[in-house]
Amino acid sequence: MKPSQVRVLCVDSSDSRRNKLAAVLEDADFDVWTAHNIRDAVQMADVLRPAAVLADQFSTLCHERDLEKLRTLYPQLPVLVHSAAPSMAVLSADTGDFAAVRTGDLEIVMAILTLLLESNHPSGTEAEAVHAT
């Protein structure tokens, strides 16, 4: 891992989609680790200390308790939840509401993840709590 790389934990229940996301993230010079579901991500987060988690909506819906555990254990860890629905909406993360990213377009997911990380690391400080669905 290069010192300038940002570690992202990519969670997706679909092997092919997870591999595509990981490849796009690696091409953008992220240090990418993958998990099949949120339960696995919770176990990995303590060791990996990722800068963000990128998870598919299906994984979060099937493992809601594990998602809540992740948010409780790591309140400063940004979690971006995406789905393949064709719309997009954003709500305030400051109030604990969820931002919504509903797109299958990997470029849009990458752009939002990049903006999320930039907004949470403006001066190299720890990320603020942000959660997106």
XYZ file of N, CA and C in Angstrom:
399
model
N 0.840 -1.188 0.000
C 0.000 0.000 0.000
C 0.875 1.238 0.000
N 0.579 2.156 -0.896
C 1.273 3.430 -0.921
C 0.816 4.258 0.266
N 1.700 5.078 0.857
C 1.295 5.886 2.014
C 0.125 6.810 1.727
N -0.046 7.251 0.474
C -1.115 8.196 0.159
C -2.450 7.505 -0.110
N -2.465 6.179 -0.190
C -3.705 5.474 -0.499
C -4.678 5.508 0.666
N -5.936 5.569 0.305
C -7.015 5.554 1.283
C -7.623 4.155 1.261
N -7.766 3.568 2.439
C -8.313 2.209 2.539
C -9.838 2.256 2.561
N -10.453 1.473 1.674
C -11.901 1.370 1.579
C -12.286 -0.102 1.697
N -13.297 -0.359 2.505
C -13.842 -1.706 2.640
C -15.083 -1.786 1.763
N -15.033 -2.619 0.745
C -16.109 -2.751 -0.244
C -16.924 -4.000 0.080
N -18.199 -3.795 0.394
C -19.097 -4.886 0.781
C -20.173 -5.035 -0.278
N -20.308 -6.257 -0.814
C -21.372 -6.504 -1.782
C -21.691 -7.984 -1.782
N -22.970 -8.304 -1.753
C -23.411 -9.692 -1.719
C -23.214 -10.399 -3.061
N -23.051 -9.636 -4.121
C -22.819 -10.196 -5.451
C -21.316 -10.220 -5.732
N -20.781 -11.418 -5.980
C -19.352 -11.535 -6.260
C -18.944 -10.702 -7.464
N -19.729 -10.754 -8.538
C -19.343 -10.020 -9.749
C -19.392 -8.511 -9.531
N -20.442 -8.019 -8.847
C -20.530 -6.577 -8.583
C -19.431 -6.128 -7.621
N -19.143 -6.946 -6.604
C -18.081 -6.618 -5.648
C -16.734 -6.542 -6.368
N -16.488 -7.496 -7.283
C -15.230 -7.484 -8.031
C -15.125 -6.269 -8.942
N -16.252 -5.876 -9.579
C -16.243 -4.685 -10.436
C -15.979 -3.429 -9.618
N -16.664 -3.313 -8.464
C -16.441 -2.158 -7.598
C -14.999 -2.100 -7.129
N -14.473 -3.241 -6.713
C -13.089 -3.285 -6.228
C -12.117 -2.862 -7.331
N -12.358 -3.331 -8.550
C -11.472 -2.971 -9.667
C -11.513 -1.472 -9.942
N -12.711 -0.888 -9.932
C -12.835 0.555 -10.164
C -12.136 1.336 -9.049
N -12.332 0.906 -7.817
C -11.688 1.578 -6.687
C -10.166 1.450 -6.757
N -9.673 0.264 -7.103
C -8.228 0.066 -7.224
C -7.653 0.909 -8.349
N -8.388 1.019 -9.463
C -7.941 1.865 -10.576
C -7.836 3.321 -10.147
N -8.650 3.713 -9.174
C -8.612 5.085 -8.648
C -7.588 5.208 -7.517
N -6.789 4.179 -7.318
C -5.685 4.166 -6.359
C -6.121 4.067 -4.895
N -7.310 3.482 -4.646
C -7.713 3.176 -3.280
C -7.105 1.833 -2.886
N -6.830 1.664 -1.608
C -6.434 0.371 -1.051
C -7.736 -0.345 -0.708
N -8.116 -1.350 -1.498
C -9.439 -1.959 -1.411
C -9.385 -3.327 -0.738
N -10.283 -3.492 0.223
C -10.517 -4.787 0.859
C -11.982 -5.099 0.637
N -12.313 -6.375 0.529
C -13.689 -6.735 0.224
C -14.280 -7.676 1.272
N -15.602 -7.591 1.378
C -16.368 -8.475 2.263
C -17.664 -8.835 1.560
N -18.202 -10.003 1.882
C -19.440 -10.479 1.262
C -20.678 -9.831 1.882
N -20.596 -9.465 3.174
C -21.751 -8.849 3.828
C -21.294 -7.970 4.994
N -22.238 -7.273 5.577
C -21.934 -6.340 6.660
C -21.379 -7.066 7.880
N -21.863 -8.256 8.149
C -21.346 -9.026 9.292
C -19.834 -9.219 9.151
N -19.379 -9.587 7.953
C -17.947 -9.740 7.710
C -17.227 -8.401 7.853
N -17.862 -7.337 7.383
C -17.256 -6.010 7.460
C -17.028 -5.571 8.904
N -17.972 -5.880 9.779
C -17.820 -5.526 11.198
C -16.578 -6.195 11.760
N -16.388 -7.453 11.426
C -15.228 -8.187 11.928
C -13.929 -7.654 11.350
N -13.956 -7.197 10.112
C -12.751 -6.715 9.448
C -12.385 -5.280 9.829
N -13.369 -4.474 10.166
C -13.149 -3.041 10.380
C -12.156 -2.752 11.498
N -12.181 -3.527 12.566
C -11.277 -3.273 13.679
C -9.823 -3.446 13.273
N -9.551 -4.428 12.448
C -8.182 -4.707 12.015
C -7.757 -3.773 10.888
N -8.641 -3.556 9.921
C -8.292 -2.781 8.732
C -8.290 -1.276 8.947
N -9.163 -0.787 9.833
C -9.316 0.660 10.048
C -9.519 1.398 8.729
N -10.583 1.036 7.987
C -10.808 1.697 6.697
C -11.224 3.152 6.879
N -10.994 3.937 5.827
C -11.427 5.335 5.828
C -12.914 5.431 5.521
N -13.445 4.393 4.852
C -14.870 4.363 4.499
C -15.287 2.936 4.176
N -16.583 2.709 4.279
C -17.172 1.436 3.869
C -18.151 1.734 2.744
N -18.054 0.971 1.676
C -18.967 1.063 0.548
C -19.735 -0.246 0.516
N -21.060 -0.197 0.736
C -21.851 -1.419 0.849
C -23.090 -1.380 -0.028
N -23.474 -2.542 -0.534
C -24.700 -2.622 -1.309
C -25.901 -2.661 -0.372
N -27.002 -2.109 -0.826
C -28.201 -1.992 -0.004
C -28.729 -3.356 0.422
N -28.667 -4.351 -0.447
C -29.162 -5.678 -0.108
C -28.433 -6.232 1.119
N -27.104 -6.058 1.168
C -26.325 -6.529 2.321
C -26.752 -5.840 3.601
N -27.025 -4.561 3.515
C -27.406 -3.823 4.727
C -28.804 -4.190 5.182
N -29.704 -4.449 4.238
C -31.072 -4.821 4.606
C -31.128 -6.225 5.202
N -30.301 -7.120 4.699
C -30.287 -8.497 5.210
C -29.566 -8.612 6.545
N -28.757 -7.628 6.864
C -27.957 -7.668 8.089
C -28.078 -6.337 8.840
N -29.310 -5.923 9.111
C -29.553 -4.627 9.748
C -28.888 -4.515 11.117
N -28.932 -5.577 11.900
C -28.290 -5.534 13.224
C -26.795 -5.336 13.105
N -26.198 -5.990 12.116
C -24.760 -5.832 11.917
C -24.410 -4.428 11.435
N -25.275 -3.854 10.603
C -25.063 -2.469 10.170
C -25.116 -1.535 11.374
N -26.093 -1.725 12.239
C -26.199 -0.896 13.447
C -24.991 -1.102 14.357
N -24.516 -2.324 14.435
C -23.315 -2.613 15.239
C -22.108 -1.876 14.664
N -21.966 -1.897 13.341
C -20.864 -1.178 12.683
C -20.941 0.307 12.997
N -22.143 0.872 12.893
C -22.332 2.305 13.156
C -22.087 2.640 14.626
N -22.428 1.712 15.534
C -22.224 1.942 16.966
C -20.751 1.833 17.326
N -20.082 0.810 16.816
C -18.669 0.598 17.135
C -17.760 1.644 16.500
N -18.130 2.115 15.325
C -17.289 3.054 14.567
C -18.114 4.255 14.104
N -18.555 5.084 15.040
C -19.440 6.204 14.671
C -18.782 7.222 13.744
N -17.470 7.266 13.683
C -16.782 8.217 12.816
C -16.526 7.661 11.415
N -16.884 6.404 11.182
C -16.609 5.747 9.907
C -17.727 6.030 8.903
N -17.407 6.704 7.795
C -18.429 6.942 6.778
C -18.821 5.633 6.103
N -20.118 5.422 5.949
C -20.638 4.247 5.261
C -21.504 4.744 4.114
N -21.142 4.373 2.907
C -21.900 4.742 1.725
C -22.618 3.494 1.240
N -23.931 3.513 1.285
C -24.739 2.370 0.858
C -25.322 2.698 -0.503
N -25.143 1.785 -1.455
C -25.617 2.024 -2.817
C -26.566 0.920 -3.243
N -27.379 1.214 -4.218
C -28.245 0.214 -4.828
C -28.325 0.496 -6.312
N -28.923 -0.410 -7.032
C -28.982 -0.273 -8.486
C -30.222 0.446 -8.979
N -31.050 0.968 -8.064
C -32.240 1.705 -8.492
C -31.801 2.960 -9.255
N -32.579 3.410 -10.221
C -32.126 4.477 -11.118
C -32.270 5.911 -10.609
N -32.597 6.118 -9.345
C -32.734 7.498 -8.868
C -31.694 7.798 -7.797
N -31.612 9.051 -7.408
C -30.662 9.424 -6.377
C -31.283 10.521 -5.533
N -31.095 10.440 -4.214
C -31.589 11.470 -3.309
C -30.578 11.641 -2.196
N -30.493 12.820 -1.657
C -29.542 13.075 -0.578
C -30.262 13.789 0.560
N -30.094 13.291 1.772
C -30.627 13.909 2.982
C -29.458 14.325 3.863
N -29.710 15.120 4.856
C -28.648 15.605 5.728
C -28.072 14.487 6.578
N -26.749 14.304 6.520
C -26.078 13.307 7.353
C -25.823 13.863 8.750
N -25.803 15.185 8.895
C -25.514 15.789 10.192
C -26.558 15.461 11.244
N -27.772 15.227 10.820
C -28.846 14.953 11.763
C -29.049 13.458 11.994
N -28.174 12.639 11.420
C -28.322 11.207 11.577
C -29.212 10.591 10.528
N -29.729 11.425 9.616
C -30.514 10.885 8.517
C -29.563 10.205 7.536
N -30.136 9.469 6.611
C -29.327 8.755 5.651
C -29.330 9.479 4.321
N -28.176 9.552 3.689
C -28.105 10.034 2.318
C -28.366 8.840 1.423
N -29.011 9.030 0.304
C -29.348 7.912 -0.573
C -28.580 8.003 -1.870
N -27.967 6.919 -2.252
C -27.293 6.818 -3.532
C -27.880 5.593 -4.205
N -28.801 5.830 -5.115
C -29.446 4.710 -5.790
C -29.047 4.734 -7.255
N -27.957 4.058 -7.541
C -27.458 4.007 -8.907
C -26.598 2.772 -9.085
N -26.622 2.214 -10.261
C -25.733 1.118 -10.602
C -24.515 1.612 -11.354
N -24.452 2.920 -11.584
C -23.343 3.518 -12.327
C -22.132 3.645 -11.411
N -21.091 2.867 -11.699
C -19.908 2.855 -10.835
C -19.188 4.202 -10.803
N -19.283 4.964 -11.890
C -18.644 6.284 -11.904
C -19.328 7.221 -10.908
N -20.641 7.141 -10.817
C -21.364 7.976 -9.852
C -21.030 7.549 -8.432
N -21.000 6.236 -8.185
C -20.623 5.739 -6.861
C -19.223 6.230 -6.499
N -18.287 6.139 -7.446
C -16.913 6.597 -7.199
C -16.869 8.100 -6.906
N -17.604 8.874 -7.676
C -17.602 10.326 -7.482
C -18.135 10.687 -6.096
N -19.217 10.046 -5.687
C -19.795 10.347 -4.385
C -18.873 9.888 -3.263
N -18.259 8.719 -3.421
C -17.309 8.238 -2.413
C -16.129 9.199 -2.291
N -15.619 9.656 -3.406
C -14.500 10.595 -3.392
C -14.889 11.901 -2.693
N -16.058 12.425 -3.013
C -16.528 13.649 -2.354
C -16.745 13.429 -0.861
N -17.297 12.287 -0.499
C -17.512 11.959 0.903
C -16.194 11.924 1.666
N -15.207 11.282 1.095
C -13.903 11.197 1.758
C -13.228 12.558 1.832
N -13.331 13.347 0.775
C -12.740 14.686 0.788
C -13.409 15.573 1.821
N -14.721 15.476 1.945
C -15.427 16.329 2.911
C -15.152 15.896 4.342
N -14.785 14.643 4.532
C -14.510 14.150 5.874
C -13.041 14.220 6.250
N -12.179 14.531 5.297
C -10.750 14.624 5.572
C -10.177 15.938 5.043
N -10.811 17.067 5.333
C -10.325 18.313 4.741
C -8.930 18.688 5.212
N -8.567 18.293 6.411
C -7.232 18.653 6.905
C -6.497 17.436 7.453
N -6.866 16.251 6.960
C -6.208 15.046 7.411
C -6.715 14.542 8.750
N -7.825 15.100 9.244
C -8.368 14.655 10.518
C -9.228 13.428 10.318
N -9.622 12.793 11.418
C -10.490 11.624 11.337
C -11.824 11.993 10.715
N -12.395 11.036 10.032
C -13.671 11.269 9.353
C -14.790 11.484 10.344
N -15.736 12.368 9.960
C -16.929 12.575 10.760
C -17.936 11.507 10.411
N -18.869 11.263 11.281
C -19.873 10.221 11.043
C -20.804 10.641 9.903
N -20.851 9.838 8.886
C -21.747 10.055 7.760
C -22.240 8.686 7.351
N -23.528 8.580 7.063
C -24.055 7.302 6.604
C -24.954 7.564 5.423
N -24.810 6.762 4.403
C -25.609 6.928 3.199
C -26.292 5.621 2.848
N -27.513 5.713 2.303
C -28.183 4.531 1.764
C -28.688 4.831 0.382
